[in-house]
């Protein structure tokens, strides 16, 4: 029973780590997209309409 509990905790840790990695990657993608948008806006402001 204890062995199963330890195994379950280990599996949960692996799943949690995978989720953290996925979230970190999504954050990086969002930041990169935002930086691209800002760069493009500075480069060609007339192409972007705000509001």
CSV table of N, CA and C in Angstrom, one decimal, residues 1-46:
chain,number,residue,atom,x,y,z
A,1,UNK,N,0.8,-1.2,0.0
A,1,UNK,CA,0.0,0.0,0.0
A,1,UNK,C,0.9,1.3,0.0
A,2,UNK,N,1.9,1.3,0.9
A,2,UNK,CA,2.8,2.4,0.9
A,2,UNK,C,3.5,2.5,-0.4
A,3,UNK,N,3.9,1.4,-1.0
A,3,UNK,CA,4.6,1.4,-2.3
A,3,UNK,C,3.8,2.0,-3.3
A,4,UNK,N,2.5,1.7,-3.4
A,4,UNK,CA,1.6,2.3,-4.3
A,4,UNK,C,1.4,3.8,-4.2
A,5,UNK,N,1.4,4.2,-2.9
A,5,UNK,CA,1.2,5.6,-2.6
A,5,UNK,C,2.4,6.4,-3.1
A,6,UNK,N,3.6,5.8,-2.8
A,6,UNK,CA,4.9,6.5,-3.3
A,6,UNK,C,4.9,6.5,-4.8
A,7,UNK,N,4.4,5.4,-5.5
A,7,UNK,CA,4.4,5.4,-7.0
A,7,UNK,C,3.4,6.5,-7.5
A,8,UNK,N,2.3,6.6,-6.8
A,8,UNK,CA,1.3,7.6,-7.2
A,8,UNK,C,1.8,9.0,-7.1
A,9,UNK,N,2.5,9.3,-6.0
A,9,UNK,CA,3.1,10.6,-5.8
A,9,UNK,C,4.2,10.9,-6.8
A,10,UNK,N,5.0,9.9,-7.2
A,10,UNK,CA,6.0,10.1,-8.2
A,10,UNK,C,5.4,10.4,-9.6
A,11,UNK,N,4.3,9.6,-9.9
A,11,UNK,CA,3.6,9.9,-11.1
A,11,UNK,C,3.0,11.3,-11.2
A,12,UNK,N,2.4,11.7,-10.0
A,12,UNK,CA,1.8,13.0,-9.9
A,12,UNK,C,2.9,14.1,-10.1
A,13,UNK,N,4.1,13.9,-9.5
A,13,UNK,CA,5.2,14.8,-9.7
A,13,UNK,C,5.6,15.0,-11.2
A,14,UNK,N,5.6,13.9,-11.9
A,14,UNK,CA,6.0,13.9,-13.3
A,14,UNK,C,4.9,14.7,-14.1
A,15,UNK,N,3.7,14.4,-13.8
A,15,UNK,CA,2.6,15.1,-14.5
A,15,UNK,C,2.7,16.6,-14.2
A,16,UNK,N,2.9,17.0,-12.9
A,16,UNK,CA,3.0,18.4,-12.5
A,16,UNK,C,4.1,19.1,-13.2
A,17,UNK,N,5.3,18.4,-13.3
A,17,UNK,CA,6.5,19.0,-14.0
A,17,UNK,C,6.1,19.2,-15.5
A,18,UNK,N,5.5,18.2,-16.1
A,18,UNK,CA,5.1,18.4,-17.5
A,18,UNK,C,4.2,19.6,-17.7
A,19,UNK,N,3.2,19.7,-16.8
A,19,UNK,CA,2.3,20.9,-16.9
A,19,UNK,C,3.0,22.2,-16.7
A,20,UNK,N,4.0,22.2,-15.8
A,20,UNK,CA,4.8,23.4,-15.6
A,20,UNK,C,5.6,23.8,-16.8
A,21,UNK,N,6.2,22.8,-17.4
A,21,UNK,CA,6.9,23.0,-18.7
A,21,UNK,C,6.0,23.5,-19.8
A,22,UNK,N,4.8,23.0,-19.9
A,22,UNK,CA,3.8,23.4,-20.9
A,22,UNK,C,3.5,24.9,-20.7
A,23,UNK,N,3.2,25.2,-19.4
A,23,UNK,CA,2.8,26.6,-19.1
A,23,UNK,C,4.0,27.6,-19.4
A,24,UNK,N,5.2,27.2,-19.0
A,24,UNK,CA,6.3,28.0,-19.3
A,24,UNK,C,6.5,28.3,-20.8
A,25,UNK,N,6.3,27.2,-21.6
A,25,UNK,CA,6.4,27.4,-23.0
A,25,UNK,C,5.3,28.3,-23.6
A,26,UNK,N,4.1,28.2,-23.0
A,26,UNK,CA,3.0,29.1,-23.5
A,26,UNK,C,3.3,30.5,-23.1
A,27,UNK,N,3.9,30.7,-21.9
A,27,UNK,CA,4.3,32.1,-21.5
A,27,UNK,C,5.4,32.7,-22.4
A,28,UNK,N,6.4,31.8,-22.7
A,28,UNK,CA,7.4,32.3,-23.7
A,28,UNK,C,6.8,32.6,-25.0
A,29,UNK,N,5.9,31.8,-25.5
A,29,UNK,CA,5.3,32.1,-26.8
A,29,UNK,C,4.5,33.4,-26.8
A,30,UNK,N,3.8,33.6,-25.7
A,30,UNK,CA,3.0,34.8,-25.6
A,30,UNK,C,3.9,36.1,-25.5
A,31,UNK,N,5.0,36.0,-24.8
A,31,UNK,CA,6.0,37.1,-24.7
A,31,UNK,C,6.6,37.3,-26.1
A,32,UNK,N,7.0,36.3,-26.8
A,32,UNK,CA,7.5,36.4,-28.1
A,32,UNK,C,6.5,37.1,-29.1
A,33,UNK,N,5.3,36.6,-29.0
A,33,UNK,CA,4.2,37.2,-29.9
A,33,UNK,C,4.1,38.7,-29.6
A,34,UNK,N,4.0,39.0,-28.3
A,34,UNK,CA,3.9,40.4,-27.9
A,34,UNK,C,5.0,41.3,-28.4
A,35,UNK,N,6.2,40.7,-28.2
A,35,UNK,CA,7.4,41.5,-28.7
A,35,UNK,C,7.4,41.7,-30.2
A,36,UNK,N,6.9,40.7,-30.9
A,36,UNK,CA,6.8,40.8,-32.4
A,36,UNK,C,5.8,41.9,-32.7
A,37,UNK,N,4.7,41.9,-32.0
A,37,UNK,CA,3.6,42.9,-32.3
A,37,UNK,C,4.1,44.3,-32.0
A,38,UNK,N,4.8,44.5,-30.9
A,38,UNK,CA,5.4,45.8,-30.6
A,38,UNK,C,6.4,46.2,-31.6
A,39,UNK,N,7.3,45.3,-32.0
A,39,UNK,CA,8.3,45.6,-33.0
A,39,UNK,C,7.6,46.0,-34.3
A,40,UNK,N,6.6,45.2,-34.8
A,40,UNK,CA,5.9,45.6,-36.0
A,40,UNK,C,5.2,46.9,-35.9
A,41,UNK,N,4.6,47.2,-34.8
A,41,UNK,CA,3.9,48.4,-34.6
A,41,UNK,C,4.8,49.6,-34.7
A,42,UNK,N,6.0,49.5,-34.1
A,42,UNK,CA,7.0,50.5,-34.1
A,42,UNK,C,7.5,50.7,-35.6
A,43,UNK,N,7.6,49.6,-36.3
A,43,UNK,CA,8.2,49.6,-37.6
A,43,UNK,C,7.2,50.2,-38.6
A,44,UNK,N,5.9,49.8,-38.5
A,44,UNK,CA,4.9,50.2,-39.5
A,44,UNK,C,3.6,50.6,-38.7
A,45,UNK,N,3.7,51.7,-38.0
A,45,UNK,CA,2.5,52.1,-37.2
A,45,UNK,C,1.2,52.3,-38.0
A,46,UNK,N,1.3,52.7,-39.2
A,46,UNK,CA,0.1,52.9,-40.0
A,46,UNK,C,-0.7,51.6,-40.3
